[in-house]
Backbone as a ProteinNet text record, in pm:
[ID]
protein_1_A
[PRIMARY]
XXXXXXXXXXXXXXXXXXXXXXXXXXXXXXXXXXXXXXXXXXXXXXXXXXXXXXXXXXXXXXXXXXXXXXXXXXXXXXXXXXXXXXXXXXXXXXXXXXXXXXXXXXXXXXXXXXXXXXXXXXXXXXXXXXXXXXXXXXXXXXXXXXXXXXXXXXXXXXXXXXXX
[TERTIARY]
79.7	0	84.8	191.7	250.4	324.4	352.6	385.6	263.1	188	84.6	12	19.8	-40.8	-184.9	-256.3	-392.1	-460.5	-535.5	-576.3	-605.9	-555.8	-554.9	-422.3	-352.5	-223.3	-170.2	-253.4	-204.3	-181.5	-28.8	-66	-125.7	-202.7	-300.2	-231.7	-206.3	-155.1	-281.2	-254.9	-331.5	-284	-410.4	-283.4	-328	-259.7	-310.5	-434.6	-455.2	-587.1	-551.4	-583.1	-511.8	-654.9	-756.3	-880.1	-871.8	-828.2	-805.4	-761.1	-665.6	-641.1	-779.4	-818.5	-928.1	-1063.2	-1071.7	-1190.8	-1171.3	-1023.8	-1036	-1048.2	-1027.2	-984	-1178.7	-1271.9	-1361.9	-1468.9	-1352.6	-1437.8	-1462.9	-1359.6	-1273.7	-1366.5	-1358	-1399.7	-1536.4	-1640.7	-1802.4	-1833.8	-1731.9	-1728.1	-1681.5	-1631.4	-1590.9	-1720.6	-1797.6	-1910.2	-2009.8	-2035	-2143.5	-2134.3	-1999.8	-1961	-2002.3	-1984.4	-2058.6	-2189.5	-2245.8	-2357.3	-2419.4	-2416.7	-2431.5	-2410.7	-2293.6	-2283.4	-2376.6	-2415.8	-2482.3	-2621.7	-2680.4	-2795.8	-2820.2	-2743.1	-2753.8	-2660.2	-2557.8	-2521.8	-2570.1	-2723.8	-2770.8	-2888.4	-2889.8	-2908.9	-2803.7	-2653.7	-2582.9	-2611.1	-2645.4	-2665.1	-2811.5	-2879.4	-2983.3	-2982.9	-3129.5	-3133.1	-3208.1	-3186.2	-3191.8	-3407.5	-3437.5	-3563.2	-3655.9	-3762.8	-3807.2	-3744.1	-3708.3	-3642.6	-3501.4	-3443.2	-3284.7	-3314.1	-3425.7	-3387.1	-3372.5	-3365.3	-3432.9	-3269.4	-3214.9	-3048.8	-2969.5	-2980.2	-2873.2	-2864.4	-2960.1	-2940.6	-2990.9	-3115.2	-3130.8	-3058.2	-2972.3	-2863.1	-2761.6	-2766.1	-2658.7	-2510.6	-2546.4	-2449.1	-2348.9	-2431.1	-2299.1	-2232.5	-2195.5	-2134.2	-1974	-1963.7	-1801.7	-1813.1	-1671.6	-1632.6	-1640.2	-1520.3	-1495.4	-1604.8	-1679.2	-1635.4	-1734.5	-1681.2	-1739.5	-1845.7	-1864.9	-1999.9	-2107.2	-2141.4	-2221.8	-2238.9	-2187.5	-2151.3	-2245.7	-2202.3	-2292	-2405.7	-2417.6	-2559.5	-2636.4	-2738.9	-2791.4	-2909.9	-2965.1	-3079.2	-3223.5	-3312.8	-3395.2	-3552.1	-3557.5	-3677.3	-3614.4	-3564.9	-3483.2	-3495.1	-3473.1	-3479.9	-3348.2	-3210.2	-3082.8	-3098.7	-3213	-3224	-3210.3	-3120.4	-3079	-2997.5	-2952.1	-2874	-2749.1	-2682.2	-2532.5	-2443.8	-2443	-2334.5	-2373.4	-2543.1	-2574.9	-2553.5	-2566	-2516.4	-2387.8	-2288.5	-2163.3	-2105.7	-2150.2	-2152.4	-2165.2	-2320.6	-2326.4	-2239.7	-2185.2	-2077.1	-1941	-1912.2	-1765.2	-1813.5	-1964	-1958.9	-1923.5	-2018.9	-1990.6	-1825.7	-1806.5	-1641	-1583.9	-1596.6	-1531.1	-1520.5	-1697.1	-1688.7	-1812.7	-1779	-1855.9	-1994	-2057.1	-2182.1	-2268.6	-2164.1	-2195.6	-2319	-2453.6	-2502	-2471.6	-2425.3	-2346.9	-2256.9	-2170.4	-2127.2	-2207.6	-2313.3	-2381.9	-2417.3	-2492.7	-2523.4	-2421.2	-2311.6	-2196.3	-2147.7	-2164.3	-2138.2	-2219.2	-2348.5	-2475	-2442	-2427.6	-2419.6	-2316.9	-2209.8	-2084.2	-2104.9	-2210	-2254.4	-2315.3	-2415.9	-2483.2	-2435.9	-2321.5	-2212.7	-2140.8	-2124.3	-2026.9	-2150.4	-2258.7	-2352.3	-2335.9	-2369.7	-2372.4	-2266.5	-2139.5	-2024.3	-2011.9	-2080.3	-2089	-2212	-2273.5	-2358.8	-2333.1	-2254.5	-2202.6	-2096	-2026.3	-1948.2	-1965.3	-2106.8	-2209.1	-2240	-2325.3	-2414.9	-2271.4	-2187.2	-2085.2	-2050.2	-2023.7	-1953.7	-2068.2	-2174.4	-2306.6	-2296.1	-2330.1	-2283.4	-2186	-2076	-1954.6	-1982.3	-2059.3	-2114.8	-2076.2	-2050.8	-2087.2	-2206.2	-2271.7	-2417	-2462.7	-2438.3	-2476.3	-2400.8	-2265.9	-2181.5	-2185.7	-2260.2	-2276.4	-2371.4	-2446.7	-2552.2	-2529.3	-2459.2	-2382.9	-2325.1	-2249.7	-2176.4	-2021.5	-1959.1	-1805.6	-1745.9	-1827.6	-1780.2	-1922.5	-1931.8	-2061.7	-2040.8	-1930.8	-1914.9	-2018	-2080.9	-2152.6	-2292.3	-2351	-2456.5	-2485	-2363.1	-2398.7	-2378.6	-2323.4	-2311.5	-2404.3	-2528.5	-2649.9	-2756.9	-2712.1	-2795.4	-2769.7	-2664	-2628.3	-2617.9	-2649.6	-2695.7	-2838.2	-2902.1	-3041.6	-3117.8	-3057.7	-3061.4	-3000.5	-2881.2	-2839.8	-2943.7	-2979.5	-3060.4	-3211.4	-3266.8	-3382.6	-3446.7	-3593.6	-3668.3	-3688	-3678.5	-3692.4	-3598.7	-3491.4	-3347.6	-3323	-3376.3	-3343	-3419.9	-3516.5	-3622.3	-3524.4	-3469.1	-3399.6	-3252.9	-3185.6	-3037.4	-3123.4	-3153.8	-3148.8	-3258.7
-118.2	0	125.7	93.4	229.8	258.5	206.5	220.6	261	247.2	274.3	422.1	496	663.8	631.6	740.4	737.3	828.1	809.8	858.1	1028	1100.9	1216.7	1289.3	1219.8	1267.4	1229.5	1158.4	1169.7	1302.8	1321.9	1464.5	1494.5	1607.1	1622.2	1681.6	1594.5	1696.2	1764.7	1870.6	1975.9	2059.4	2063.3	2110.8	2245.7	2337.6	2499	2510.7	2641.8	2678.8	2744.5	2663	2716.3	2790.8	2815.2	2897.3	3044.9	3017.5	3153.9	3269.1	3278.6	3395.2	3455.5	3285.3	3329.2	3376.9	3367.3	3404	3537.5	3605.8	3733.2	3802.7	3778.4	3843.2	3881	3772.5	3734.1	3854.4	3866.8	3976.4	4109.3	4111.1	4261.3	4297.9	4205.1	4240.3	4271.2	4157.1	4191.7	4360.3	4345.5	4522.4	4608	4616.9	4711.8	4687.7	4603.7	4570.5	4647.9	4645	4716.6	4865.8	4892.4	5027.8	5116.9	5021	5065.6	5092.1	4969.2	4967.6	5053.8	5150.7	5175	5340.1	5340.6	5517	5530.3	5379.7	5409.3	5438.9	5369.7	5430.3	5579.3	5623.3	5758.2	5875.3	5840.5	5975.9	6054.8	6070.3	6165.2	6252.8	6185.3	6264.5	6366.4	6320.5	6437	6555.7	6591.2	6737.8	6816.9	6749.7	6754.4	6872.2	6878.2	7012.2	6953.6	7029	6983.9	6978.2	6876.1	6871.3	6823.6	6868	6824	6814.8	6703.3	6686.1	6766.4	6805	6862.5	7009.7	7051.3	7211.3	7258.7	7194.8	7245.8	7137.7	7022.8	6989.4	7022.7	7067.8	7154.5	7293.6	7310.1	7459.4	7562.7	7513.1	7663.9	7573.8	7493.7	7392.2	7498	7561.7	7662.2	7525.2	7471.9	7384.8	7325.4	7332.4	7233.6	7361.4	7439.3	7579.4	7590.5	7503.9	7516.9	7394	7311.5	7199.4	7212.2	7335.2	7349.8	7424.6	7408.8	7288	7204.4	7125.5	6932.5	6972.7	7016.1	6936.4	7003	7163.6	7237.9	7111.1	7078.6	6974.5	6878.2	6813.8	6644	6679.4	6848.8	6859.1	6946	6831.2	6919.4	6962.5	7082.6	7154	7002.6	7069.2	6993.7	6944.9	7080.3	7068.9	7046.5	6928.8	6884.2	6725.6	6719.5	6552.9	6484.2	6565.5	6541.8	6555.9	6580.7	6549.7	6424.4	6409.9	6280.8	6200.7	6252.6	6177	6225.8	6236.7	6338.5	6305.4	6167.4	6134.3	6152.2	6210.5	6257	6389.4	6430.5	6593.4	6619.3	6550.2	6551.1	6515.2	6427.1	6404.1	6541.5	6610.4	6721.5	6768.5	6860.1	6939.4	6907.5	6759.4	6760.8	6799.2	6770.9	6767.2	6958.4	6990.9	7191.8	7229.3	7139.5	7213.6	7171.9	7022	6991.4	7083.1	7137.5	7133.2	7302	7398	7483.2	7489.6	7366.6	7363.5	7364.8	7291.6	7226.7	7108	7126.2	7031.6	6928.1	6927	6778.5	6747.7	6754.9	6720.8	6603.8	6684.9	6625.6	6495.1	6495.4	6382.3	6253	6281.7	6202.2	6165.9	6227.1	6154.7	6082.8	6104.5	6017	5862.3	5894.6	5774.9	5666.9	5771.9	5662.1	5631.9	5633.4	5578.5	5489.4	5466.1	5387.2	5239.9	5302.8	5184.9	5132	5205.6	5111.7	5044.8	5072.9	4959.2	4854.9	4845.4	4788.6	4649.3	4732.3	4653.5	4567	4589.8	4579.6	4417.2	4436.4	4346.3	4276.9	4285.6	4184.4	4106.7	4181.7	4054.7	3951.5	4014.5	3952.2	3831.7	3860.4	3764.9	3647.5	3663.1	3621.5	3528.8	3552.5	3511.7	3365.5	3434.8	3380.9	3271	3247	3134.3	3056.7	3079.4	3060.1	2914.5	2945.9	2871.6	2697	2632.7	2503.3	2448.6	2513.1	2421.8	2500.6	2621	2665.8	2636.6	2591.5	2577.1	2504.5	2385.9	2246.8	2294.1	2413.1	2465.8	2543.8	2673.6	2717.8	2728.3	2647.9	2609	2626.4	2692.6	2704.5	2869.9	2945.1	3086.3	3155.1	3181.6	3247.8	3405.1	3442.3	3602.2	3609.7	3548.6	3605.7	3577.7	3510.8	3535.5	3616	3621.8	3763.4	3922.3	3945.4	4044.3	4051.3	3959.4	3972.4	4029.4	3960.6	3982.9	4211.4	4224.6	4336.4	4449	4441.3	4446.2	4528.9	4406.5	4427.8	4561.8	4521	4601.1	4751.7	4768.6	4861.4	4982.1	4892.4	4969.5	4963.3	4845.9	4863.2	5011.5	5024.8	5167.4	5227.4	5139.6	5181.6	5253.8	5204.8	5255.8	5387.6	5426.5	5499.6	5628.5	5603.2	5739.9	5804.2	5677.6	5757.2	5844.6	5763.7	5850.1	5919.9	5955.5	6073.3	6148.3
0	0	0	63	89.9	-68.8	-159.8	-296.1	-409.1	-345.4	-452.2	-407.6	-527.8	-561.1	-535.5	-447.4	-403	-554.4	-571.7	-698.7	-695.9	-599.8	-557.8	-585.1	-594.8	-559.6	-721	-843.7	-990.2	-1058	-1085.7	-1190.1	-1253.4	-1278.7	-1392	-1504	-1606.7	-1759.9	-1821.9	-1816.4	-1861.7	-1961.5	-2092.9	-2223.5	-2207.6	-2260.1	-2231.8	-2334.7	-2285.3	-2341.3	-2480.1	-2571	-2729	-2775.3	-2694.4	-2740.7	-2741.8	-2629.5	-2572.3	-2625.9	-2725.8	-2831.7	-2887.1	-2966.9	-3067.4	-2968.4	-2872.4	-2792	-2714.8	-2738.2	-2644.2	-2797.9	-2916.2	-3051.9	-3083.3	-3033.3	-3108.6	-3015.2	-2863.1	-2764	-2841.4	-2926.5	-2934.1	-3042.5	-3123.6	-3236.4	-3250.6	-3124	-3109.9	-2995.2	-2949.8	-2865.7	-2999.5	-3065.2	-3192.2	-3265.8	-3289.5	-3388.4	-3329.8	-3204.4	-3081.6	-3054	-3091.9	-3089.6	-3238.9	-3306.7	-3471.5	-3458.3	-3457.9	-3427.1	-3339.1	-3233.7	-3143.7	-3173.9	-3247.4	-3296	-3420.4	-3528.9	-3657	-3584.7	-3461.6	-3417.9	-3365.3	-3321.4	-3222.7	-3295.4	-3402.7	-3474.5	-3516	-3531.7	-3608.2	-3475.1	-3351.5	-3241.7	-3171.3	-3227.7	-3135.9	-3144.2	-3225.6	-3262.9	-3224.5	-3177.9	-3171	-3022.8	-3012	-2880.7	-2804.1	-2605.9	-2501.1	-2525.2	-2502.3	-2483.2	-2355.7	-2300.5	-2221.3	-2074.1	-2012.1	-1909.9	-1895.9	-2027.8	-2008.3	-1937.3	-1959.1	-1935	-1811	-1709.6	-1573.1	-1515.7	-1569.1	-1478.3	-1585.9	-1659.6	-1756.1	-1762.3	-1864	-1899.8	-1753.3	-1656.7	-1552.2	-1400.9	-1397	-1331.9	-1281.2	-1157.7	-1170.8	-1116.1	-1007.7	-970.9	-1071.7	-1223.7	-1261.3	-1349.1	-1307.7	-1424	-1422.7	-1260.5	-1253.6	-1143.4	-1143.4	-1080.5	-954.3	-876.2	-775.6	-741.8	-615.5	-510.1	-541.4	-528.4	-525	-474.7	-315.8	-277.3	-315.1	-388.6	-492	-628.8	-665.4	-780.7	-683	-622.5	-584.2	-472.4	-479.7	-442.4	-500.6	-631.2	-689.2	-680.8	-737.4	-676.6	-655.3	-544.6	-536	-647.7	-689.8	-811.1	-978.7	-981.5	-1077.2	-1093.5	-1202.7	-1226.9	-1166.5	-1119.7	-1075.6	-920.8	-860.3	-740	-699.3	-560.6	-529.5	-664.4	-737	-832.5	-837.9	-684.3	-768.9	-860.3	-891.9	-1002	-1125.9	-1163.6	-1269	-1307.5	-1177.7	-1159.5	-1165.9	-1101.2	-1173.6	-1340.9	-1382.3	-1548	-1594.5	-1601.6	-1614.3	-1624	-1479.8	-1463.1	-1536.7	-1566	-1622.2	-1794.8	-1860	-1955.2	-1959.1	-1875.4	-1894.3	-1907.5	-1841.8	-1851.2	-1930.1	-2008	-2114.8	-2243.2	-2246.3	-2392.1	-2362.6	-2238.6	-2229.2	-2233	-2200.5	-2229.7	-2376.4	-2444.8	-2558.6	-2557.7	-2679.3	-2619.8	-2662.9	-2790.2	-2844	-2786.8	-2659.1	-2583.7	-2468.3	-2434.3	-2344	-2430.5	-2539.4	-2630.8	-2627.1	-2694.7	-2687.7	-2567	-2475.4	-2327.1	-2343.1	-2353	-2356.6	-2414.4	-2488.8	-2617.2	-2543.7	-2505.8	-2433.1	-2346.1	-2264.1	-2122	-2167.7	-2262	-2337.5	-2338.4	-2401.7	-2480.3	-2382.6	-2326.7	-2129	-2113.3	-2080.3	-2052	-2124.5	-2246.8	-2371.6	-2352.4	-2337.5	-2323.9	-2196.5	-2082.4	-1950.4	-2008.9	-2027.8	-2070.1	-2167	-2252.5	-2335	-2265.2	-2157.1	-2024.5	-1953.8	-1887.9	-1811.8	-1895.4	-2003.2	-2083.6	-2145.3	-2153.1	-2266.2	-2098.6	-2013	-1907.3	-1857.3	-1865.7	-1813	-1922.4	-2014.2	-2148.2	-2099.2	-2081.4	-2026.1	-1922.1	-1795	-1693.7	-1754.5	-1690	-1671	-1715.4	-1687.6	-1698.5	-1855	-1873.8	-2050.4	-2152.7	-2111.5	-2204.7	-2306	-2295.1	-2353.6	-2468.1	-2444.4	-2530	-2618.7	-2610.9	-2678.4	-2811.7	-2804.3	-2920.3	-2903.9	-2992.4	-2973	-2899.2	-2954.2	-2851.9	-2850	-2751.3	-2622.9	-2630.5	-2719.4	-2740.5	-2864.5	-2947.5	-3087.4	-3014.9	-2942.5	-2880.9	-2811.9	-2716.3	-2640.7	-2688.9	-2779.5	-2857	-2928.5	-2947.3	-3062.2	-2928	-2802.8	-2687.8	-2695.3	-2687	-2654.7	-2735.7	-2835.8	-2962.8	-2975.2	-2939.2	-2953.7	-2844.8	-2700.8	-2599.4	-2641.6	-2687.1	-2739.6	-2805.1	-2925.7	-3046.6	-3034.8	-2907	-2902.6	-2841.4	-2917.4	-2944.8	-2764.1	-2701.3	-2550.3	-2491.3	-2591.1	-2518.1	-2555.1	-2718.4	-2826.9	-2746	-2692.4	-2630.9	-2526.5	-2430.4	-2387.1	-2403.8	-2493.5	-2506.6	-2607.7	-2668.9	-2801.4	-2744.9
[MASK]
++++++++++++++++++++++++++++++++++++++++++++++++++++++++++++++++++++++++++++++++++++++++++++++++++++++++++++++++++++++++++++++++++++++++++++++++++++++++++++++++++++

């Protein structure tokens, strides 16, 4: 007994993961596809003007006109849609200073918050595939499903009301 390997203690040869290139290449390329996609929907809103909800945490917004001091910035007025939202109220403010209160500024922030979601959810969903128990279902890479998932969310008309 004492010569014989407990079946715990066998090395495991393990060949590397030769996927792995083609599956971070296949990430890149469905986040670059989403990013197309994603500016071919909403390019023709940047330009567009503050409507409805913008006028009252933007344009009559005195808090976001200048950075300093912070806590004017992350406390924004109360009869505002940026009430209780200071990190919306800050966005704001960095967009004023970026670009002087440009509103195609504000837009294009817009859009790129969008798309961090976008991308944020094509992780999730792609990761979620990924699982043990979905994998078998799948097929060979779980990035072209979830990028059709993220995709859709992206450009769907629900989403579109709100960024543009």
């Amino acid at each position: 007994m004492a010569g014989r390997r407990s079946r715990l203690s066998k090395p495991s040869l393990t060949q590397p993961d030769i996927a792995a290139p083609s599956a971070t290449f296949s990430v890149l390329v469905c986040a670059a596809l989403l990013a197309l996609v994603t500016w071919g929907a909403y390019a023709n809103s940047v330009d567009g003007v503050l409507v409805l909800d913008d006028i009252r945490p933007i344009e009559r917004n005195p808090t976001i006109r200048s950075l300093p001091p912070l806590s004017a910035v992350l406390s924004p007025p109360t009869a505002s849609t940026v009430a209780g939202r200071p990190i919306a109220n800050l966005s704001f403010a960095v967009d004023h200073w970026l670009a002087s209160g440009s509103v195609r500024q504000y837009h294009v922030t817009n859009v790129l918050i969008h798309l961090a979601a976008g991308l944020l959810l094509l992780g999730v969903v792609r990761r979620t595939l990924e699982s043990d128990r979905l994998r078998p279902h799948v097929g060979l890479d779980p990035a072209w499903p979830a990028a059709a998932m993220a995709a859709i969310w992206l450009v769907h008309p629900l989403q579109t009301e709100s960024i543009t």
